[in-house]
Coordinates of C-alpha atoms in Angstrom, one line a residue:
Chain A
M1 CA 54.7 -17.5 -13.7
K2 CA 56.2 -14.0 -13.2
A3 CA 52.7 -12.5 -13.0
L4 CA 51.7 -15.1 -10.4
T5 CA 54.8 -14.3 -8.3
R6 CA 54.0 -10.6 -8.5
V7 CA 50.4 -11.3 -7.3
A8 CA 51.7 -13.5 -4.5
Q9 CA 54.1 -10.8 -3.4
L10 CA 51.4 -8.2 -3.5
V11 CA 49.0 -10.3 -1.5
L12 CA 51.6 -11.0 1.2
A13 CA 52.7 -7.4 1.3
L14 CA 49.1 -6.3 1.9
V15 CA 48.6 -9.0 4.6
L16 CA 51.8 -7.9 6.3
L17 CA 50.7 -4.2 6.1
C18 CA 47.3 -5.0 7.6
A19 CA 49.1 -7.0 10.3
L20 CA 51.4 -4.2 11.2
T21 CA 48.7 -1.6 11.2
A22 CA 46.0 -3.7 12.9
P23 CA 45.7 -1.5 16.0
W24 CA 44.9 1.6 13.8
L25 CA 43.0 -0.3 11.1
A26 CA 40.7 -2.3 13.3
P27 CA 37.4 -0.4 13.8
K28 CA 36.8 -2.1 17.2
R29 CA 38.9 -3.6 20.0
Y30 CA 39.4 -7.4 19.6
D31 CA 37.9 -8.1 23.0
E32 CA 35.1 -5.6 23.0
P33 CA 31.7 -7.3 23.3
F34 CA 28.6 -5.8 21.8
R35 CA 25.9 -7.4 23.8
E36 CA 23.1 -6.2 21.6
S37 CA 24.7 -7.7 18.5
I38 CA 25.5 -11.3 19.3
S39 CA 26.3 -13.7 16.4
T40 CA 25.2 -11.1 13.8
T41 CA 25.7 -11.5 10.0
P42 CA 27.9 -9.0 8.1
S43 CA 26.7 -5.4 8.2
R44 CA 28.1 -1.9 7.7
E45 CA 29.1 -1.8 11.4
F46 CA 30.5 -5.3 11.5
P47 CA 32.0 -6.2 8.0
L48 CA 32.3 -9.9 9.0
G49 CA 29.6 -10.0 11.6
T50 CA 30.1 -10.8 15.3
D51 CA 30.9 -13.9 17.2
E52 CA 28.8 -15.6 19.9
L53 CA 30.2 -13.1 22.5
G54 CA 29.3 -10.1 20.3
R55 CA 32.9 -9.3 19.3
D56 CA 33.6 -7.8 15.9
R57 CA 35.1 -10.6 13.7
F58 CA 36.8 -8.2 11.3
S59 CA 38.8 -6.5 14.0
R60 CA 39.6 -9.9 15.6
L61 CA 40.8 -11.1 12.2
L62 CA 43.1 -8.1 11.8
Y63 CA 44.6 -8.7 15.3
A64 CA 44.9 -12.4 14.6
T65 CA 46.8 -11.7 11.4
A66 CA 49.2 -9.5 13.4
I67 CA 49.8 -12.2 16.0
S68 CA 50.2 -15.1 13.5
A69 CA 52.1 -13.2 10.9
V70 CA 54.6 -11.7 13.3
L71 CA 55.1 -14.6 15.7
A72 CA 55.5 -17.3 13.1
P73 CA 58.7 -15.8 11.7
A74 CA 59.9 -15.2 15.3
A75 CA 59.4 -18.9 16.1
A76 CA 61.2 -19.8 12.8
L77 CA 64.1 -17.6 13.9
T78 CA 64.2 -19.3 17.3
S79 CA 64.5 -22.7 15.5
I80 CA 67.2 -21.5 13.2
C81 CA 69.3 -20.0 16.1
L82 CA 68.9 -23.3 18.1
G83 CA 69.7 -25.4 15.1
L84 CA 72.7 -23.3 14.3
L85 CA 73.9 -23.5 17.9
L86 CA 73.8 -27.3 18.0
A87 CA 75.1 -27.6 14.4
T88 CA 78.4 -26.0 15.5
L89 CA 79.0 -29.2 17.4
A90 CA 78.5 -31.3 14.3
P91 CA 82.1 -31.1 12.9
L92 CA 83.5 -32.4 16.2
R93 CA 85.1 -35.8 15.6
S94 CA 84.6 -37.1 19.1
Q95 CA 82.1 -39.9 19.2
L96 CA 81.4 -39.1 22.8
L97 CA 80.0 -35.7 21.8
R98 CA 78.4 -36.8 18.6
F99 CA 76.4 -39.7 19.9
P100 CA 74.5 -37.7 22.6
L101 CA 73.8 -35.1 19.9
S102 CA 72.5 -37.7 17.6
I103 CA 70.3 -39.1 20.4
F104 CA 69.0 -35.7 21.2
T105 CA 68.2 -35.1 17.5
T106 CA 66.5 -38.4 17.2
L107 CA 64.5 -37.8 20.3
T108 CA 63.3 -34.4 19.0
L109 CA 62.5 -35.8 15.6
S110 CA 60.8 -38.8 17.1
I111 CA 58.1 -37.1 19.1
P112 CA 55.2 -35.9 16.9
W113 CA 55.1 -32.1 17.5
I114 CA 51.6 -32.1 18.8
F115 CA 52.5 -34.1 21.9
P116 CA 54.8 -31.5 23.6
F117 CA 52.0 -29.0 23.2
I118 CA 49.4 -31.4 24.8
L119 CA 51.9 -32.0 27.6
L120 CA 52.6 -28.2 28.0
R121 CA 48.9 -27.5 28.1
A122 CA 48.4 -30.0 30.8
V123 CA 51.2 -28.6 32.9
L124 CA 50.2 -25.0 32.6
P125 CA 48.1 -23.5 35.3
L126 CA 44.4 -22.8 34.3
N127 CA 44.8 -19.1 35.0
T128 CA 47.8 -18.6 32.5
S129 CA 47.5 -15.2 30.9
P130 CA 46.7 -14.9 27.2
A131 CA 50.0 -13.1 26.6
T132 CA 51.9 -15.9 28.3
S133 CA 50.0 -18.4 26.2
I134 CA 51.0 -16.7 23.0
L135 CA 54.7 -16.5 24.0
L136 CA 54.7 -20.1 25.2
T137 CA 52.9 -21.4 22.1
F138 CA 55.3 -19.8 19.6
A139 CA 58.4 -20.4 21.8
L140 CA 57.5 -24.1 22.0
I141 CA 56.8 -24.2 18.3
G142 CA 60.3 -22.7 17.7
V143 CA 62.0 -25.0 20.2
A144 CA 60.3 -28.1 19.0
G145 CA 61.2 -27.4 15.4
W146 CA 65.0 -26.9 15.9
A147 CA 65.9 -30.4 14.8
Y148 CA 64.8 -29.9 11.2
P149 CA 67.0 -26.9 10.4
G150 CA 69.5 -28.3 12.8
R151 CA 70.0 -31.5 10.8
V152 CA 70.5 -29.5 7.5
L153 CA 72.8 -27.0 9.2
A154 CA 74.8 -29.8 10.8
G155 CA 75.4 -31.4 7.4
T156 CA 76.5 -28.0 6.0
M157 CA 78.9 -27.5 8.9
R158 CA 80.4 -30.9 8.3
D159 CA 80.9 -30.1 4.6
I160 CA 82.5 -26.8 5.5
A161 CA 84.8 -28.4 8.1
D162 CA 86.0 -30.9 5.5
S163 CA 86.4 -28.4 2.7
D164 CA 89.7 -27.6 1.1
W165 CA 89.1 -23.9 1.0
L166 CA 88.8 -23.8 4.8
L167 CA 92.0 -25.7 5.1
L168 CA 93.7 -23.3 2.7
A169 CA 92.3 -20.3 4.6
R170 CA 93.6 -21.7 7.9
A171 CA 97.0 -22.6 6.4
S172 CA 97.3 -19.1 5.1
G173 CA 97.0 -17.7 8.6
I174 CA 93.8 -15.8 8.2
P175 CA 92.3 -15.0 11.6
A176 CA 89.4 -17.1 12.8
V177 CA 87.0 -14.2 13.0
R178 CA 87.7 -13.2 9.4
I179 CA 87.4 -16.9 8.2
F180 CA 84.0 -17.0 9.9
T181 CA 82.7 -13.7 8.6
R182 CA 84.1 -13.9 5.1
Q183 CA 84.2 -17.7 4.3
I184 CA 81.9 -19.7 6.6
W185 CA 78.9 -17.3 7.3
P186 CA 78.0 -16.7 3.6
H187 CA 77.6 -20.5 3.2
L188 CA 75.6 -20.8 6.4
R189 CA 73.5 -17.7 5.7
A190 CA 72.1 -19.1 2.4
V191 CA 71.1 -22.4 4.2
C192 CA 69.6 -20.5 7.2
L193 CA 67.6 -18.3 4.9
A194 CA 66.2 -21.3 2.9
Q195 CA 65.3 -23.0 6.2
F196 CA 63.8 -19.8 7.6
R197 CA 61.5 -19.5 4.5
T198 CA 60.3 -23.1 4.7
L199 CA 59.7 -23.0 8.5
I200 CA 57.4 -19.9 8.4
P201 CA 54.5 -21.6 6.6
A202 CA 55.0 -24.8 8.6
Y203 CA 54.7 -22.8 11.8
I204 CA 51.6 -20.9 10.6
L205 CA 50.0 -24.3 9.9
S206 CA 51.1 -25.6 13.3
E207 CA 49.6 -22.7 15.1
A208 CA 46.4 -23.1 13.1
S209 CA 46.1 -26.8 14.0
L210 CA 46.8 -26.1 17.7
G211 CA 44.3 -23.3 17.8
L212 CA 41.6 -25.4 16.3
L213 CA 42.2 -27.9 19.1
G214 CA 42.2 -25.2 21.7
L215 CA 45.8 -25.7 22.5
G216 CA 47.3 -22.6 21.0
V217 CA 46.8 -18.9 21.8
A218 CA 44.3 -18.5 24.7
E219 CA 41.2 -16.3 24.5
P220 CA 40.4 -13.4 24.4
L221 CA 43.5 -12.8 22.2
P222 CA 42.7 -13.8 18.6
S223 CA 44.9 -15.9 16.3
W224 CA 44.2 -17.6 13.0
G225 CA 44.2 -20.9 14.9
N226 CA 41.7 -20.0 17.6
M227 CA 39.5 -18.2 15.1
L228 CA 39.2 -21.5 13.2
M229 CA 37.6 -23.1 16.3
E230 CA 34.2 -22.0 15.1
L231 CA 34.6 -24.4 12.1
Q232 CA 33.5 -27.0 14.6
Y233 CA 30.0 -25.7 14.5
P234 CA 28.5 -26.2 11.0
S235 CA 25.2 -24.5 12.0
R236 CA 27.1 -21.3 12.7
I237 CA 28.9 -21.4 9.3
Q238 CA 25.5 -21.9 7.6
A239 CA 24.1 -18.9 9.4
N240 CA 27.2 -16.7 8.7
P241 CA 29.6 -17.9 6.0
A242 CA 31.9 -15.0 6.9
I243 CA 33.2 -17.4 9.7
L244 CA 35.2 -19.0 6.9
A245 CA 37.2 -15.7 6.4
P246 CA 40.1 -16.7 8.6
L247 CA 40.4 -20.0 6.8
G248 CA 40.3 -18.2 3.4
L249 CA 43.0 -15.8 4.5
L250 CA 45.2 -18.6 5.9
I251 CA 44.9 -20.6 2.7
A252 CA 45.6 -17.5 0.6
V253 CA 48.7 -16.7 2.6
M254 CA 49.9 -20.3 2.5
V255 CA 49.4 -20.5 -1.3
C256 CA 51.2 -17.2 -1.8
L257 CA 54.1 -18.4 0.3
E258 CA 54.3 -21.6 -1.7
I259 CA 54.3 -19.7 -5.0
L260 CA 57.3 -17.8 -3.7
G261 CA 59.0 -21.1 -3.1
N262 CA 58.4 -21.5 0.7
R263 CA 57.1 -25.1 0.9
P264 CA 56.4 -26.0 4.5
Q265 CA 58.7 -28.4 6.4
R266 CA 57.6 -31.8 7.3
I267 CA 56.8 -30.6 10.9
S268 CA 53.4 -29.3 9.7
Chain B
M1 CA 72.1 -57.7 5.4
I2 CA 72.9 -54.2 6.7
A3 CA 76.1 -52.7 5.4
G4 CA 78.7 -51.6 7.9
G5 CA 78.2 -54.8 9.8
P6 CA 76.8 -55.4 13.3
R7 CA 78.4 -52.2 14.6
R8 CA 75.7 -50.1 12.8
I9 CA 72.9 -52.4 14.1
W10 CA 74.3 -52.2 17.7
L11 CA 74.5 -48.4 17.4
A12 CA 70.9 -48.3 16.2
L13 CA 69.8 -50.5 19.0
L14 CA 71.7 -48.4 21.5
T15 CA 70.0 -45.3 20.1
V16 CA 66.6 -46.8 20.5
L17 CA 67.4 -48.0 24.1
T18 CA 68.8 -44.6 25.1
V19 CA 65.8 -42.8 23.6
T20 CA 63.5 -45.2 25.5
A21 CA 65.5 -44.7 28.8
L22 CA 65.4 -40.9 28.4
S23 CA 61.8 -40.7 27.5
G24 CA 61.0 -43.0 30.3
L25 CA 62.9 -40.7 32.7
V26 CA 61.0 -37.7 31.4
S27 CA 57.7 -39.5 31.8
A28 CA 58.6 -40.8 35.3
L29 CA 59.6 -37.3 36.4
M30 CA 56.4 -35.8 35.0
V31 CA 54.3 -38.3 36.9
R32 CA 56.4 -37.9 40.1
Y33 CA 56.1 -34.1 40.1
S34 CA 52.5 -33.8 38.7
P35 CA 50.0 -32.0 40.9
G36 CA 48.4 -34.2 43.4
Y37 CA 51.1 -36.9 43.4
G38 CA 51.4 -38.6 46.8
V39 CA 48.1 -37.3 48.1
D40 CA 46.3 -40.4 49.3
S41 CA 42.6 -40.7 50.2
T42 CA 43.4 -43.5 52.6
D43 CA 44.7 -40.8 55.0
L44 CA 41.1 -39.9 55.7
D45 CA 39.7 -43.5 55.8
P46 CA 38.6 -44.0 59.4
R47 CA 38.6 -47.8 58.9
L48 CA 42.4 -47.9 58.6
S49 CA 44.5 -48.1 61.7
A50 CA 47.4 -45.7 62.4
E51 CA 49.9 -48.5 61.7
T52 CA 48.4 -49.2 58.3
V53 CA 48.4 -45.5 57.3
R54 CA 52.1 -45.3 58.5
A55 CA 53.0 -48.3 56.4
I56 CA 51.4 -46.8 53.3
H57 CA 53.3 -43.5 54.0
E58 CA 56.6 -45.5 54.4
R59 CA 55.9 -47.2 51.1
Q60 CA 55.3 -43.9 49.4
A61 CA 58.4 -42.4 51.0
V62 CA 60.5 -44.9 49.1
E63 CA 59.1 -43.6 45.9
S64 CA 59.6 -40.0 46.7
N65 CA 63.2 -40.3 45.6
P66 CA 63.0 -39.5 41.8
L67 CA 65.7 -42.0 40.9
R68 CA 64.0 -44.8 42.8
F69 CA 60.7 -43.8 41.4
Y70 CA 62.2 -43.9 37.9
V71 CA 63.5 -47.4 38.4
H72 CA 60.2 -48.5 39.8
Y73 CA 58.3 -46.8 37.0
L74 CA 60.5 -48.3 34.3
G75 CA 60.2 -51.7 35.9
G76 CA 56.4 -51.4 35.8
V77 CA 56.4 -50.2 32.2
L78 CA 58.5 -53.3 31.2
R79 CA 55.9 -55.5 32.8
G80 CA 53.2 -53.6 31.0
D81 CA 52.1 -51.7 34.1
F82 CA 51.9 -48.0 33.4
G83 CA 50.0 -47.2 36.5
T84 CA 46.4 -46.0 36.9
S85 CA 44.8 -43.2 35.0
Q86 CA 43.5 -40.4 37.3
S87 CA 40.7 -39.3 35.0
F88 CA 39.5 -42.7 33.8
Q89 CA 40.3 -44.6 37.0
Q90 CA 41.4 -47.6 35.0
P91 CA 44.8 -49.2 34.4
I92 CA 46.6 -47.2 31.7
G93 CA 47.9 -50.4 30.0
D94 CA 44.2 -51.5 29.5
L95 CA 43.3 -48.1 28.1
L96 CA 46.2 -48.2 25.7
A97 CA 45.4 -51.7 24.6
D98 CA 41.7 -50.8 24.0
R99 CA 42.5 -47.7 22.0
A100 CA 45.6 -48.8 20.0
P101 CA 43.9 -50.9 17.3
A102 CA 41.8 -47.9 16.1
T103 CA 44.8 -45.7 15.8
V104 CA 47.0 -48.4 14.2
R105 CA 44.3 -49.0 11.7
L106 CA 43.8 -45.3 10.9
V107 CA 47.6 -44.7 10.6
L108 CA 48.4 -47.9 8.6
L109 CA 45.5 -47.6 6.1
G110 CA 46.0 -43.8 5.8
T111 CA 49.7 -44.2 5.2
S112 CA 49.2 -46.9 2.7
A113 CA 46.7 -44.9 0.8
G114 CA 48.7 -41.7 0.9
W115 CA 51.9 -43.4 -0.1
L116 CA 50.2 -45.2 -3.0
W117 CA 48.6 -41.9 -4.3
A118 CA 51.8 -39.9 -3.9
F119 CA 53.8 -42.6 -5.6
S120 CA 51.3 -42.8 -8.5
L121 CA 51.3 -39.0 -8.9
A122 CA 55.1 -38.9 -8.8
A123 CA 55.4 -41.8 -11.2
L124 CA 53.0 -40.2 -13.7
T125 CA 54.9 -36.8 -13.5
V126 CA 58.2 -38.5 -14.1
H127 CA 56.9 -40.8 -16.8
F128 CA 55.1 -38.2 -18.9
R129 CA 57.7 -35.4 -18.4
R130 CA 55.3 -32.8 -19.6
P131 CA 55.3 -29.3 -18.0
L132 CA 51.5 -29.5 -17.8
W133 CA 51.7 -32.7 -15.6
G134 CA 54.3 -31.1 -13.4
A135 CA 52.3 -27.9 -13.0
G136 CA 49.1 -29.9 -12.3
A137 CA 50.8 -32.0 -9.6
A138 CA 52.4 -29.0 -8.1
T139 CA 49.0 -27.2 -7.9
I140 CA 47.3 -30.2 -6.3
T141 CA 50.0 -30.7 -3.7
G142 CA 50.3 -26.9 -3.1
V143 CA 46.6 -26.5 -2.4
L144 CA 46.5 -29.6 -0.2
L145 CA 49.5 -28.3 1.7
A146 CA 47.9 -25.0 2.4
V147 CA 45.0 -26.5 4.3
P148 CA 45.6 -27.2 8.0
P149 CA 45.2 -31.0 8.7
S150 CA 42.6 -30.4 11.4
V151 CA 40.4 -28.4 8.9
F152 CA 40.8 -31.2 6.4
A153 CA 39.7 -33.8 9.0
L154 CA 36.6 -31.7 9.9
L155 CA 35.7 -31.5 6.3
F156 CA 35.8 -35.3 6.0
Y157 CA 33.9 -35.7 9.3
Y158 CA 31.0 -33.5 8.1
A159 CA 30.9 -35.3 4.7
D160 CA 30.8 -38.6 6.6
A161 CA 33.8 -39.8 4.5
P162 CA 36.3 -42.3 5.8
L163 CA 39.0 -40.7 8.0
T164 CA 41.7 -43.0 6.5
V165 CA 41.1 -41.2 3.2
A166 CA 41.6 -37.9 4.9
V167 CA 44.9 -39.1 6.3
G168 CA 46.0 -40.4 2.9
I169 CA 45.1 -37.2 1.1
M170 CA 47.0 -35.1 3.7
L171 CA 50.1 -37.3 3.3
V172 CA 50.2 -36.9 -0.5
P173 CA 51.7 -33.4 -0.7
R174 CA 54.2 -34.3 2.1
L175 CA 55.4 -37.4 0.2
Y176 CA 55.1 -36.3 -3.4
G177 CA 58.2 -34.1 -3.5
T178 CA 60.6 -36.7 -2.1
L179 CA 59.1 -39.5 -4.2
R180 CA 59.4 -37.5 -7.3
V181 CA 63.0 -36.6 -6.7
L182 CA 63.7 -40.3 -5.9
L183 CA 62.0 -41.6 -9.1
E184 CA 63.7 -38.9 -11.2
S185 CA 67.1 -39.8 -10.0
L186 CA 66.4 -43.5 -10.4
S187 CA 65.1 -43.1 -13.9
Q188 CA 68.3 -41.4 -14.9
S189 CA 70.6 -43.9 -13.2
D190 CA 73.2 -45.6 -15.4
L191 CA 71.9 -49.0 -14.5
L192 CA 68.3 -48.3 -15.7
I193 CA 69.5 -46.5 -18.8
A194 CA 71.7 -49.5 -19.7
A195 CA 68.9 -51.9 -19.0
R196 CA 66.5 -49.9 -21.1
A197 CA 69.1 -49.8 -23.9
R198 CA 69.3 -53.6 -23.8
G199 CA 65.6 -53.6 -24.6
L200 CA 64.3 -55.0 -21.4
R201 CA 60.6 -54.9 -20.9
R202 CA 59.0 -52.4 -18.5
G203 CA 57.7 -55.1 -16.2
T204 CA 61.2 -56.6 -15.9
L205 CA 62.7 -53.2 -15.4
G206 CA 60.3 -52.4 -12.7
V207 CA 60.6 -55.6 -10.7
H208 CA 64.3 -56.5 -11.2
Y209 CA 65.9 -53.1 -11.3
F210 CA 63.7 -50.4 -9.9
L211 CA 62.4 -52.3 -6.9
Q212 CA 65.9 -53.6 -6.0
L213 CA 67.4 -50.1 -6.3
A214 CA 64.7 -48.3 -4.4
S215 CA 63.1 -50.7 -2.0
G216 CA 65.1 -49.6 1.0
Q217 CA 64.4 -45.9 0.5
L218 CA 60.7 -46.5 -0.3
A219 CA 60.3 -48.6 2.9
S220 CA 62.1 -45.9 4.9
L221 CA 59.8 -43.3 3.4
F222 CA 56.8 -45.4 4.4
G223 CA 58.1 -45.4 8.0
I224 CA 58.4 -41.7 8.0
A225 CA 55.0 -41.3 6.5
S226 CA 53.5 -43.4 9.2
V227 CA 55.1 -41.1 11.8
I228 CA 53.6 -38.1 10.1
A229 CA 50.2 -39.9 9.9
F230 CA 50.5 -40.6 13.7
G231 CA 50.9 -36.8 14.2
F232 CA 47.7 -36.3 12.2
A233 CA 45.9 -38.9 14.3
V234 CA 45.6 -36.6 17.4
P235 CA 43.6 -33.7 15.8
I236 CA 41.7 -36.1 13.6
E237 CA 40.6 -38.4 16.5
A238 CA 40.0 -35.4 18.9
L239 CA 37.9 -33.5 16.4
C240 CA 36.1 -36.4 14.7
D241 CA 35.3 -38.5 17.8
H242 CA 37.5 -41.4 16.7
P243 CA 38.2 -43.6 19.8
G244 CA 42.0 -44.0 19.4
I245 CA 45.2 -43.1 21.3
G246 CA 45.1 -39.5 19.9
Q247 CA 41.7 -38.9 21.4
L248 CA 42.9 -40.5 24.6
A249 CA 45.9 -38.1 24.7
W250 CA 43.5 -35.2 24.0
K251 CA 41.2 -36.2 26.9
A252 CA 44.1 -36.7 29.2
A253 CA 45.4 -33.2 28.4
L254 CA 42.0 -31.7 29.1
S255 CA 41.7 -33.5 32.4
R256 CA 45.4 -32.9 33.2
D257 CA 45.9 -36.7 33.7
M258 CA 49.7 -36.7 33.8
P259 CA 50.3 -40.4 34.4
L260 CA 48.2 -41.2 31.3
L261 CA 49.8 -38.5 29.2
S262 CA 53.3 -39.6 30.2
A263 CA 52.6 -43.2 29.3
I264 CA 51.2 -42.1 25.9
A265 CA 54.3 -39.9 25.3
L266 CA 56.6 -42.8 26.2
V267 CA 54.9 -45.3 24.0
V268 CA 54.7 -42.8 21.1
T269 CA 58.4 -41.8 21.5
V270 CA 59.6 -45.4 21.5
F271 CA 57.4 -46.4 18.5
V272 CA 58.6 -43.4 16.5
A273 CA 62.2 -43.7 17.5
T274 CA 62.2 -47.3 16.4
I275 CA 60.7 -46.5 13.0
H276 CA 63.2 -43.6 12.5
T277 CA 66.2 -45.6 13.4
A278 CA 65.1 -48.6 11.3
G279 CA 64.4 -46.3 8.4
E280 CA 67.8 -44.7 8.7
L281 CA 69.5 -48.1 8.8
V282 CA 67.6 -49.3 5.7
A283 CA 68.1 -46.0 3.8
R284 CA 71.9 -45.9 4.5
E285 CA 72.1 -49.5 3.3
D286 CA 70.3 -48.5 0.1
A287 CA 72.5 -45.4 -0.5

């Protein structure tokens, strides 16, 4: 098991390194079309071949890794921050405040995550820039997912508020800031970290599903999700099996994350 | 009977009603402020007199107030009138009624299959208590969890396999963990240990003790699983040409048909909120 963990760590480190160095590592630009080499099979010049617009698949995969691997943790961080913010209201005894919060949580948990994205896509203007689409996709993934960590953090906050040690610390006259930094935060940090680790694979999967439906990151920017759109054409896969490379990389990353104990949340 | 008395039931009902009212408000506002709202082709109809056109404008002016529009919209929804779809040019209520059976069948059959397989896998893992079983189950669920649901759906579509099986298989890794923990905690409960020590047969243990102890939580989990399956229905129906509500939502998004999208969002939210709230009620009763 230790060896498996080491391999998973190594694979993830390599993927992250490729993601961070994509602009230097990629032999071509992600949006550069080569009109004389449309839908070619792997060659020395194009290691994974080219797509139907003549763009180098390998370079696009590197950039896609950069986008998906960097923005999924950013979205997870957004969810944790929002969850933490709303969880601070959990220890309040007032039913007037707790009931709306409970309604809000139920409402967020009630809507299958794909519906807000469909609605957003319908509302967005047709000429939305790719950069905006990236930010909106991951921001919405982050915002839509707040309720899952929010619920866990709210439970932790309630436990902390009812704990004897907090009462003792207050009775001892320890300043509020010190109580928070020395007593409360270490408890919350562990929960936040655990939630953060389970949200990352969930968000990677969410982006992949959205991309496959054409609701995620807009062209010409690549992401693991929109590179999977080619899976809808079996004839292309037969002609060039390298089209499966993004899926292979995605599954490898997900399996490695799971080996390291990051099981995706239910949102996926 | 639900513990905590009628207060808990009232609170649950209030939650569902508030969620319905809020999602109705969001839907109504989305329709009211959608592009093209209020633009009427009758303005250009030469057969209509100036008085008729003015009367139509006056009627529309009443609805330009968002609050009045909301009340009007909610009233219509309660009567089953969701308005008319811009892209299909058909009453939305009819579209939903036509498409709902396909989705309900997909979700219910898929959930039942997934729930049964996950339960069997968890029961076998807990029963045999061998590391190999645990590792095998973890590997199966881990690999299944690593594949995006849409890719899984495509795979089944190309193989011409039933989509309900795809939904079921996708649910297995998402239910297995919870079911395994539940079964493990139950198998170690004092009540079951005492019953086993008295020499009760497995069948009696299963029916009289296990089902009584866990029925609420299992039912609640089934509800949650159906909600997850409903989430899967959109990519599955969109990618695999399955004529259900998911595909309808997908087509509405592509054609920017806000009245239809809002109605679907409202129906989905109410359906899911009801299942969530009922599930929580039952699970709390069980705990």
